[in-house]
Short mmCIF file of C-alpha atoms and ligand atoms in Angstrom, two decimals:
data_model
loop_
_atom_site.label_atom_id
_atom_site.label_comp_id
_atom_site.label_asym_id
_atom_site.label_seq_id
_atom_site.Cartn_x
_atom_site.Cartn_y
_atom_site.Cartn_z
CA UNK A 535 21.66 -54.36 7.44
CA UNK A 536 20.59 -56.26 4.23
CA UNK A 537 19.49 -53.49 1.40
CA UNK A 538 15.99 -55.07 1.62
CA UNK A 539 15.52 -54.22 5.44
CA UNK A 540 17.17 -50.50 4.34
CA UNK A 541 14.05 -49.41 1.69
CA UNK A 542 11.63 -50.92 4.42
CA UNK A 543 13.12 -48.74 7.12
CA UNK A 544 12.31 -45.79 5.03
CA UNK A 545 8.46 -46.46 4.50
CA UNK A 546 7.87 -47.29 8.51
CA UNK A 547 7.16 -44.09 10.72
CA UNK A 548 9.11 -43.77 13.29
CA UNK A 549 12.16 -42.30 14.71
CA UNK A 550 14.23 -40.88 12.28
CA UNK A 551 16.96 -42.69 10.25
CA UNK A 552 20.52 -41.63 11.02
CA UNK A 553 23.28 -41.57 8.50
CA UNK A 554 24.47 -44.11 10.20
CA UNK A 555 21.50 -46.69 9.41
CA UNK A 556 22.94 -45.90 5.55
CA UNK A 557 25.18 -48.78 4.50
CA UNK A 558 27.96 -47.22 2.04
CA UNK A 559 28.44 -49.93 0.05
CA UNK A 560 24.85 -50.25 -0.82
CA UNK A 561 24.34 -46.56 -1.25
CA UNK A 562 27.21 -46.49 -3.39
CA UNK A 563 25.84 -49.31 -5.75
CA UNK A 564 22.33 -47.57 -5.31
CA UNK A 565 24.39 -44.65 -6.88
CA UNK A 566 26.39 -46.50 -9.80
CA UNK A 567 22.61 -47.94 -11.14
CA UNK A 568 21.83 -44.78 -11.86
CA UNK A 569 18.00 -46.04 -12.11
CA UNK A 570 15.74 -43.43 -11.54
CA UNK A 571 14.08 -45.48 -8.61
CA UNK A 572 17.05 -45.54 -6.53
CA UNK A 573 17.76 -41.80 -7.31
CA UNK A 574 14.71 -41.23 -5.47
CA UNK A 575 15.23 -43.34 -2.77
CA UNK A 576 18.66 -42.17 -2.17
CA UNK A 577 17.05 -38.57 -2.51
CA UNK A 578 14.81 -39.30 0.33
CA UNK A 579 17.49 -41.14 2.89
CA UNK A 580 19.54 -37.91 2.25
CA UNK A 581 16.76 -35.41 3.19
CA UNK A 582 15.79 -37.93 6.18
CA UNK A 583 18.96 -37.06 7.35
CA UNK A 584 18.69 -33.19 6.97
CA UNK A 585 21.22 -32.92 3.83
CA UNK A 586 20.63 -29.37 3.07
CA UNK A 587 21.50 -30.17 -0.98
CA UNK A 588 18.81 -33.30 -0.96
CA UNK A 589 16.24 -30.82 0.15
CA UNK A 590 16.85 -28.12 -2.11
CA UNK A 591 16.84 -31.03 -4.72
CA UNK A 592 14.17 -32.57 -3.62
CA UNK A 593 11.98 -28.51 -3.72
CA UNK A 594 13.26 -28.45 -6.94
CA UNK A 595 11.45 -31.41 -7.91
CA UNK A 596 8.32 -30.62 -6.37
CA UNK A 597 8.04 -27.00 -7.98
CA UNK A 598 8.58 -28.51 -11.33
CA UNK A 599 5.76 -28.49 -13.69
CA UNK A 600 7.07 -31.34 -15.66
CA UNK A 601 4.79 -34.21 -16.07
CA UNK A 602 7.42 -36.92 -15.53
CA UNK A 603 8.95 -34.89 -12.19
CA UNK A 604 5.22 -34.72 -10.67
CA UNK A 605 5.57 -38.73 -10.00
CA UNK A 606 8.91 -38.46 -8.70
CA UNK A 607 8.20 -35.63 -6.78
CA UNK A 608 4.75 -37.44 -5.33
CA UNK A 609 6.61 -40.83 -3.88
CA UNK A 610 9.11 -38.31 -2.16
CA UNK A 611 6.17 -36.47 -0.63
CA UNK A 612 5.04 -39.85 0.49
CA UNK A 613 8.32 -41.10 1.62
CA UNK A 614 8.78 -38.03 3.85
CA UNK A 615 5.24 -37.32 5.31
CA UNK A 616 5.74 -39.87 7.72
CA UNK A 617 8.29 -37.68 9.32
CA UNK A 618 7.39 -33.94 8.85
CA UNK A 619 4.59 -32.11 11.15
CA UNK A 620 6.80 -31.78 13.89
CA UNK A 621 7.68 -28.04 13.31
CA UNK A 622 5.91 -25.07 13.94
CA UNK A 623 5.13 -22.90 10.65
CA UNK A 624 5.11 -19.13 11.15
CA UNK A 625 3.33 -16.85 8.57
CA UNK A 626 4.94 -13.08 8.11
CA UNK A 627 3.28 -10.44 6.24
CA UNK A 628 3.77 -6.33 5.98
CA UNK A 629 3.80 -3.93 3.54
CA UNK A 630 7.11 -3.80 1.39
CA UNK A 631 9.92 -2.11 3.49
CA UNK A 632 8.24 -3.18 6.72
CA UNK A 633 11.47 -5.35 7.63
CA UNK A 634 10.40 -8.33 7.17
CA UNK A 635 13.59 -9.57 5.57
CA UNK A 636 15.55 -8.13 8.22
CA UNK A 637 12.93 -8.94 10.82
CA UNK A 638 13.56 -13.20 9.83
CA UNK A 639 17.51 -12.76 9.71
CA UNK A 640 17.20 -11.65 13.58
CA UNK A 641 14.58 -13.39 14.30
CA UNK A 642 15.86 -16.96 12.22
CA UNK A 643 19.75 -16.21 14.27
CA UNK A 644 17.99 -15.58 17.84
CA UNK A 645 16.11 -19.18 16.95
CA UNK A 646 19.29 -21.21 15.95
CA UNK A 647 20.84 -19.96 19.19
CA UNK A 648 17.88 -21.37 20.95
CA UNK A 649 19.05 -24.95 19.30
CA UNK A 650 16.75 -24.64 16.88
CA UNK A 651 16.88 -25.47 12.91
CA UNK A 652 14.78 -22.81 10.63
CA UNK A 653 13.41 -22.92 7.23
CA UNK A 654 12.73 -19.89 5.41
CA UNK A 655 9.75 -19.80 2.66
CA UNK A 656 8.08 -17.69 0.49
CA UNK A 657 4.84 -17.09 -0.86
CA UNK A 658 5.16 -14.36 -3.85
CA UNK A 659 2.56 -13.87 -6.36
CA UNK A 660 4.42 -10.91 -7.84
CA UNK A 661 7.61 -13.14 -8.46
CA UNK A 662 5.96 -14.57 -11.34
CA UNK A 663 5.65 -11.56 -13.20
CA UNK A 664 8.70 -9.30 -12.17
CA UNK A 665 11.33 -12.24 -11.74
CA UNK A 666 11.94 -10.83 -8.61
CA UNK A 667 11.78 -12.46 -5.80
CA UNK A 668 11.14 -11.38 -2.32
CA UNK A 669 13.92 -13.45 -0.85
CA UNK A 670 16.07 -12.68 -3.68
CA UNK A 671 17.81 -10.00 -1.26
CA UNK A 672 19.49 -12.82 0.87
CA UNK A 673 21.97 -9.64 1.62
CA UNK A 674 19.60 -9.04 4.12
CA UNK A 675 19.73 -12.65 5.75
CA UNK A 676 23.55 -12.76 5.41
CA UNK A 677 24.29 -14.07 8.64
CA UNK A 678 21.09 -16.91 8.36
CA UNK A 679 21.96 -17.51 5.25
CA UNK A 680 25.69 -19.14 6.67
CA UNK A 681 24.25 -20.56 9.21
CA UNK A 682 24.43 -24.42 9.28
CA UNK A 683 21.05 -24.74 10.90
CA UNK A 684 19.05 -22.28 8.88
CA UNK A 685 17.54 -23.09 4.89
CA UNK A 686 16.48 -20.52 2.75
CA UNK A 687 14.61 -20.88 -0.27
CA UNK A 688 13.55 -17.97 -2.36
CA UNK A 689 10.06 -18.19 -3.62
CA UNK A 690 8.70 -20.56 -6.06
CA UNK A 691 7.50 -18.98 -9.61
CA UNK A 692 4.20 -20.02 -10.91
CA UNK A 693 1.08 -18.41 -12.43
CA UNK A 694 -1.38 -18.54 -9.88
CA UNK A 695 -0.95 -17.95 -6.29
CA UNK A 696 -3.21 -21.76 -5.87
CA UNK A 697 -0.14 -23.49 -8.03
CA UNK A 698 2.91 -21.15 -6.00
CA UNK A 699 0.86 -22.33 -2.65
CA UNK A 700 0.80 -25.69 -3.35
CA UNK A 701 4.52 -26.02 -3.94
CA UNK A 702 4.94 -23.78 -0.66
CA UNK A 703 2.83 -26.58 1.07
CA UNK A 704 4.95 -29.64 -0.45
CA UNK A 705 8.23 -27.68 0.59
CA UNK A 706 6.73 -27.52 3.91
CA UNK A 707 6.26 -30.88 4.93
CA UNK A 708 9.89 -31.29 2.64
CA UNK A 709 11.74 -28.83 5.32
CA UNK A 710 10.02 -30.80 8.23
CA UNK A 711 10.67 -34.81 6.83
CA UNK A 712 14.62 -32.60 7.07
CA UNK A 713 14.40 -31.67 10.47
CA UNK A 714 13.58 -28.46 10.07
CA UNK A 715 11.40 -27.58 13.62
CA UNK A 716 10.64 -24.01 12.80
CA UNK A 717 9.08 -23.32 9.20
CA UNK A 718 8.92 -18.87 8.48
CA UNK A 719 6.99 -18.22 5.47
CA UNK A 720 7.17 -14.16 4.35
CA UNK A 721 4.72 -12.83 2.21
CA UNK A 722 4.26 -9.50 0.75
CA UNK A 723 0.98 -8.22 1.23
CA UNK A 724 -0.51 -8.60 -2.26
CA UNK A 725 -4.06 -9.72 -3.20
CA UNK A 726 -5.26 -13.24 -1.26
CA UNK A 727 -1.63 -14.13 -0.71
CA UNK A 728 -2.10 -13.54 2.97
CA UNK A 729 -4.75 -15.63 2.94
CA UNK A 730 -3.29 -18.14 1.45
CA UNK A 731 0.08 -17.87 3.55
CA UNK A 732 -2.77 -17.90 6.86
CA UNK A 733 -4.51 -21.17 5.66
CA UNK A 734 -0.65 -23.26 5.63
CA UNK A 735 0.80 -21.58 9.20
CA UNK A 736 -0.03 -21.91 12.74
CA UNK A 737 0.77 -18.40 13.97
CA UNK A 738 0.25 -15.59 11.81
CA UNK A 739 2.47 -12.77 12.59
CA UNK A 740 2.13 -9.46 10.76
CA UNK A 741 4.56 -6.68 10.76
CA UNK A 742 3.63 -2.88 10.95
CA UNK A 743 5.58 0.13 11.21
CA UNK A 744 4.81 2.99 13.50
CA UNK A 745 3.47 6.04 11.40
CA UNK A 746 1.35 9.30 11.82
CA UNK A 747 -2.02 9.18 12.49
CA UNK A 748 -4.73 6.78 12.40
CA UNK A 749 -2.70 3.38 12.89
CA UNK A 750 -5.44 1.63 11.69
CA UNK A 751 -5.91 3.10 8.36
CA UNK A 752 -4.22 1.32 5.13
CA UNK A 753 -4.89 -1.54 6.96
CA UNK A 754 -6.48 -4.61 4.82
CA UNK A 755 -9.88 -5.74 5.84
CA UNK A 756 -9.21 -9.23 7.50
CA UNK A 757 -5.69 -9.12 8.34
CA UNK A 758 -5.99 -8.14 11.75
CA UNK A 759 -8.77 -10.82 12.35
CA UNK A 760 -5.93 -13.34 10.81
CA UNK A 761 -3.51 -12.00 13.07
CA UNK A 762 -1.85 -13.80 16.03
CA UNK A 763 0.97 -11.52 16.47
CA UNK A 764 1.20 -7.67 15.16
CA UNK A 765 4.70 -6.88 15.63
CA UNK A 766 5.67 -3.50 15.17
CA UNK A 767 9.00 -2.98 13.74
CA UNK A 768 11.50 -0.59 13.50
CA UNK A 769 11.15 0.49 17.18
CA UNK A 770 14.36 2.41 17.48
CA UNK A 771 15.77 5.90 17.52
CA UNK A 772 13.10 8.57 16.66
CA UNK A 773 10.57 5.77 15.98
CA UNK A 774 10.15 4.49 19.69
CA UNK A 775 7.37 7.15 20.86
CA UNK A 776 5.65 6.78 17.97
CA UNK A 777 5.93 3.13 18.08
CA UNK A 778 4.58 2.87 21.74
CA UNK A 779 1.73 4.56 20.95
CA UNK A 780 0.92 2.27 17.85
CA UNK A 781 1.26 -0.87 20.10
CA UNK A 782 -1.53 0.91 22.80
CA UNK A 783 -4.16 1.60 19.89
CA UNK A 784 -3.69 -1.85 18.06
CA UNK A 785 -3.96 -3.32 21.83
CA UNK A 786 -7.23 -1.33 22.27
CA UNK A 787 -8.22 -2.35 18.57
CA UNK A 788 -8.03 -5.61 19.56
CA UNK A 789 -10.32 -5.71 22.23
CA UNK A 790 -12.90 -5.06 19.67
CA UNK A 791 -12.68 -8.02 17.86
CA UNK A 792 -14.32 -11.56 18.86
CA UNK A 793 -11.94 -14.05 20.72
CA UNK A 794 -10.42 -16.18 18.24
CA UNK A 795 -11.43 -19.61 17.83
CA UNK A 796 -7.96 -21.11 19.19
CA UNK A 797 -8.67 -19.24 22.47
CA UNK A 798 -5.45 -17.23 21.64
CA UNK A 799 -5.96 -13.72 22.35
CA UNK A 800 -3.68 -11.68 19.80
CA UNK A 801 -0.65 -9.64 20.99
CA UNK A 802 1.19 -6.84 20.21
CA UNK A 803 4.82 -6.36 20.77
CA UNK A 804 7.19 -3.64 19.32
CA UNK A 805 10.77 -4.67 18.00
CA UNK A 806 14.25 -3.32 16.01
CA UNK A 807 15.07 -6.26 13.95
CA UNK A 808 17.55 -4.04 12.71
CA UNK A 809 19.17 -3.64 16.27
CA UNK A 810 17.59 -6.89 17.46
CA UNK A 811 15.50 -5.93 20.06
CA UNK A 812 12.03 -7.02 21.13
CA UNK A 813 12.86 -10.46 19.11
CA UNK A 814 13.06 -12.92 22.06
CA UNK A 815 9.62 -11.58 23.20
CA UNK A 816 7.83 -12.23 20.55
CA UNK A 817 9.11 -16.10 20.68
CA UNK A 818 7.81 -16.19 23.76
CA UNK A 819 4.47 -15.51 22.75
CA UNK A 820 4.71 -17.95 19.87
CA UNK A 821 6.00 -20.56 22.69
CA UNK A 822 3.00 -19.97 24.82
CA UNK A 823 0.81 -19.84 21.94
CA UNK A 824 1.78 -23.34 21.07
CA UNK A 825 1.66 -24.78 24.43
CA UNK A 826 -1.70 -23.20 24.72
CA UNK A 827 -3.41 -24.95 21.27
CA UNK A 828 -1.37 -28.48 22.10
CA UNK A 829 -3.65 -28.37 25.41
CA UNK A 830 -6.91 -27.25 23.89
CA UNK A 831 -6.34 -29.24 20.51
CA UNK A 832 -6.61 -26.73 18.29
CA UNK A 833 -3.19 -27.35 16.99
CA UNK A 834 -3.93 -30.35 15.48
CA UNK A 835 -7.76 -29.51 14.81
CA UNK A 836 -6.43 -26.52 12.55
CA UNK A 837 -4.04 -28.45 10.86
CA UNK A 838 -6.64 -31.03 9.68
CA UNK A 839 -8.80 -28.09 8.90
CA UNK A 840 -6.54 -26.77 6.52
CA UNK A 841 -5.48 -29.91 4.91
CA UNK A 842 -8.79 -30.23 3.97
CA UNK A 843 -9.13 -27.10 2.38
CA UNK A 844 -5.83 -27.54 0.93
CA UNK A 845 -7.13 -30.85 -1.12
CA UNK A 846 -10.50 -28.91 -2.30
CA UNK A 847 -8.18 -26.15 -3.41
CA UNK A 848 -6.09 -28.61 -5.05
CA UNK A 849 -9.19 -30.03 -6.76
CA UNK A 850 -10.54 -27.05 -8.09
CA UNK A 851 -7.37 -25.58 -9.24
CA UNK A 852 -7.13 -28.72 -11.08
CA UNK A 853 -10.01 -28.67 -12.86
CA UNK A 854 -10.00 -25.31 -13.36
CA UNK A 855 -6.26 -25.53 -15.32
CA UNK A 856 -7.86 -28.67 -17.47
CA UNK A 857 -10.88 -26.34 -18.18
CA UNK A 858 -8.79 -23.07 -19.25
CA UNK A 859 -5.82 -24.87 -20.69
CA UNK A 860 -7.98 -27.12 -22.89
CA UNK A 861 -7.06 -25.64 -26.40
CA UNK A 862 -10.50 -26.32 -28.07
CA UNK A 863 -12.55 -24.82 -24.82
CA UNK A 864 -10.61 -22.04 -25.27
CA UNK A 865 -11.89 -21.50 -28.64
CA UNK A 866 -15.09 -22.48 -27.94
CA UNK A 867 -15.08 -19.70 -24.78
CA UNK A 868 -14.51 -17.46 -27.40
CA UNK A 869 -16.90 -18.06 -29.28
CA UNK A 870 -18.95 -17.57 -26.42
CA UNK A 871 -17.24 -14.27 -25.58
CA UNK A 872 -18.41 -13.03 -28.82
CA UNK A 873 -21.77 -14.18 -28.67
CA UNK A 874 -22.26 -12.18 -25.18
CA UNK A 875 -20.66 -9.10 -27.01
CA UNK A 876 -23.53 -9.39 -30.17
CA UNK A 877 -26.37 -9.94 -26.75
CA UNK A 878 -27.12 -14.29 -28.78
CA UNK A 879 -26.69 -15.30 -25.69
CA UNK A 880 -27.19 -15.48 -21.40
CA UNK A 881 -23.89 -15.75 -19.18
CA UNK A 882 -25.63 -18.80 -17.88
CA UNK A 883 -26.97 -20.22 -20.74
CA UNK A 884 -23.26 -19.83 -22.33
CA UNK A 885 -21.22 -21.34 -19.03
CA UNK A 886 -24.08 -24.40 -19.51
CA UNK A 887 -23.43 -24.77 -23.11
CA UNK A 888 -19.61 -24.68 -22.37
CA UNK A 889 -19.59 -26.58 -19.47
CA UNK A 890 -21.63 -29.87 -21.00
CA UNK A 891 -19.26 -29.09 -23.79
CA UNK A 892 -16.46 -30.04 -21.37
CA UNK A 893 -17.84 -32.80 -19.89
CA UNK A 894 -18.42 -34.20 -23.25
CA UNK A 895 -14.45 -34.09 -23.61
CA UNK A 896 -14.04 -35.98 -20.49
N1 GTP B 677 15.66 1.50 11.75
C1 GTP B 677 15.29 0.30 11.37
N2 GTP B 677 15.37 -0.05 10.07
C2 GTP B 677 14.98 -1.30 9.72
C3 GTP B 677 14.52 -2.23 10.68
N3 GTP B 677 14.19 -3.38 10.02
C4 GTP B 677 14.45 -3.16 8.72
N4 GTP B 677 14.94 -1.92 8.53
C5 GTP B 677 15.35 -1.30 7.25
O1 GTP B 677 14.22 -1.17 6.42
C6 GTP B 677 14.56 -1.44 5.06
C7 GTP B 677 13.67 -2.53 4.49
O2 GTP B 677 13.92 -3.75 5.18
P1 GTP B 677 13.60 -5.16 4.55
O3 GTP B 677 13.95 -6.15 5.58
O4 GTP B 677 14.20 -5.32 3.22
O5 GTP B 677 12.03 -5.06 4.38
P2 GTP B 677 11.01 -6.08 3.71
O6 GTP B 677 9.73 -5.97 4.44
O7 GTP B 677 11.63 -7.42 3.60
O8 GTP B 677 10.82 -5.45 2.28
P3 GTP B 677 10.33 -6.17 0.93
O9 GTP B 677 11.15 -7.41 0.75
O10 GTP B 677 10.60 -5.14 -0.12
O11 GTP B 677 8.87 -6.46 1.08
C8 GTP B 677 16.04 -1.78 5.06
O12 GTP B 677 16.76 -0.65 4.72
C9 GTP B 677 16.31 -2.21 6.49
O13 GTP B 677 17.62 -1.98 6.89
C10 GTP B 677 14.46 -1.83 12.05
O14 GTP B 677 14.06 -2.56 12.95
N5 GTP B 677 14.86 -0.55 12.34
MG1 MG B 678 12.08 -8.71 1.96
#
């Protein structure tokens, strides 16, 4: 195959390129010319073909603020989109300590025994400030984490949840373009993040543990309406009484809510990830769940949904950034500030006489 029929394979959609479609000798001169360009291109044959180093490379790229990575990172976006959405993207949330590490290291293994390959994501506004990270404790994935089939990428850092989601959504489609058919995000349950972590997945599965009392209580307004799947963990030993009886009230909770607009009616299911029980039934419900919104269409109709509101978030995280980051707006806001302080001034008179201030700039 001539090089020229090679960089046209990789812009048609298709079936996937194999390594085999990659001619050596012109991927080793693509190599030696060291151009940029042909980085890229080799970049995006490589994650085409499910290198696991090309897409951690290729993340990499798209996390990075750097103005000259952005356009790098965009044409490898392109090149891959083509091939990505055939996955299914699973959303995992709980309270810290709920097992959700341990809960994706079962559930991740059971998948790659089902012939499956599984990305791991994370969504972690607190990572930003603490330099933690919620998937720093791979210990707890040690057996995904040597597994051929499985990738796991610790969340991305950024300083606002809309800039760590929108690299979460880029890795996404990444994973997929890589072969990756089963996408789990975690997130820890902190401010919109499960929100945000809802509006990028297809089943939202949320993690609760068994306790005293009211199960319902501590319980975030809106989570259970988000909820496809409430899972709850640590069903073992001492716990299992306890956690029967939090699966019967959730299931009569349930029937107070309106039926979802995929149809799906939510289930609850109790599980050990720690002794790996209860795992394989809740991939059943995430297999009939699919096969359920590929016949009624709201698969597809939610993903389009979402990508829309993914590109007005985009927007208005955008020009929010140029608005706040603008060095002489941010004088001029405090000016403002001030002036609100000493009662010169309205709230809306001062956003109108810094907003045509702004648009003055542009
Ligand atoms: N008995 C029991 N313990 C579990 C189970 N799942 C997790 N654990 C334990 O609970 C603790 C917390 O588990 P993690 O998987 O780290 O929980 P997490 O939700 O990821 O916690 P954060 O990352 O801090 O949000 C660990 O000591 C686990 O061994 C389970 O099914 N049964
Ligand atoms: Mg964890």
């Amino acid at each position: 195959m001539s090089k020229k029929n090679q960089a046209s394979a990789l812009s048609e959609s298709g079936s996937k390129p194999t390594s085999a479609n990659v001619n050596p000798n012109s991927a080793q001169r693509i190599r030696a010319s060291r151009k940029n360009k042909f980085e890229e291109r080799d970049l995006l044959q490589q994650l085409l073909d499910g290198n696991k180093t090309a897409l951690g490379r290729a993340i990499t790229l798209v996390e990075s603020n750097q103005f000259s990575h952005r356009k790098k990172a965009q044409q490898l976006l392109e090149g891959a989109l083509p091939y990505s959405q055939k996955s299914i993207r699973i959303g995992i949330t709980g309270v810290p300590g709920v097992g959700k590490s341990t809960f994706i290291e079962s559930f991740g293994s059971y998948l790659i025994q089902q012939g499956k390959k599984v990305a791991v994501l994370a969504v972690d506004p607190s990572s930003s400030v603490s330099h933690g990270s919620i998937l720093g404790d791979k210990t707890r994935m040690e057996n995904l984490v040597k597994e051929e089939s499985a990738f796991i990428r610790p969340s991305a850092s950024g300083s606002s949840l809309g800039g760590v989601a929108k690299k979460t959504r880029e890795s996404i489609i990444l994973c997929e373009a890589a072969g990756f058919d089963v996408v789990l995000i975690e997130t820890v349950g902190v401010g919109q993040s499960e929100t945000t972590v809802h509006s990028m997945t297809d089943f939202f599965l949320l993690l609760k543990l068994a306790g005293a009392g009211d199960e319902l209580q501590g319980i975030k307004r809106g989570i259970i309406e988000m909820a496809d799947a409430i899972v709850i963990n640590k069903a073992d030993g001492d716990n299992i009484k306890a956690a029967r009886e939090a699966k019967l009230e959730f299931n009569r909770a349930l029937q107070l809510y309106p039926t979802k607009e995929s149809g799906w009616k939510p289930k609850v299911a109790l599980s050990s990830a720690l002794k790996q029980t209860g795992i394989d039934n809740v991939w059943d419900f995430i297999s009939e769940f699919e096969k359920m919104v590929e016949a009624n269409g709201h698969f597809q109709k939610n993903r389009k949904e979402q990508d829309k509101f993914w590109l007005l978030q985009t927007i208005n995280e955008h020009l929010k950034n140029r608005f706040y980051q603008n060095v002489m707006m941010k004088k001029e806001l405090e000016v403002q500030l001030k002036a609100i302080e000493d009662n010169k001034i309205t709230a809306f008179a001062a956003a109108d006489l810094l907003i045509e201030k702004f648009e003055k700039l542009n």
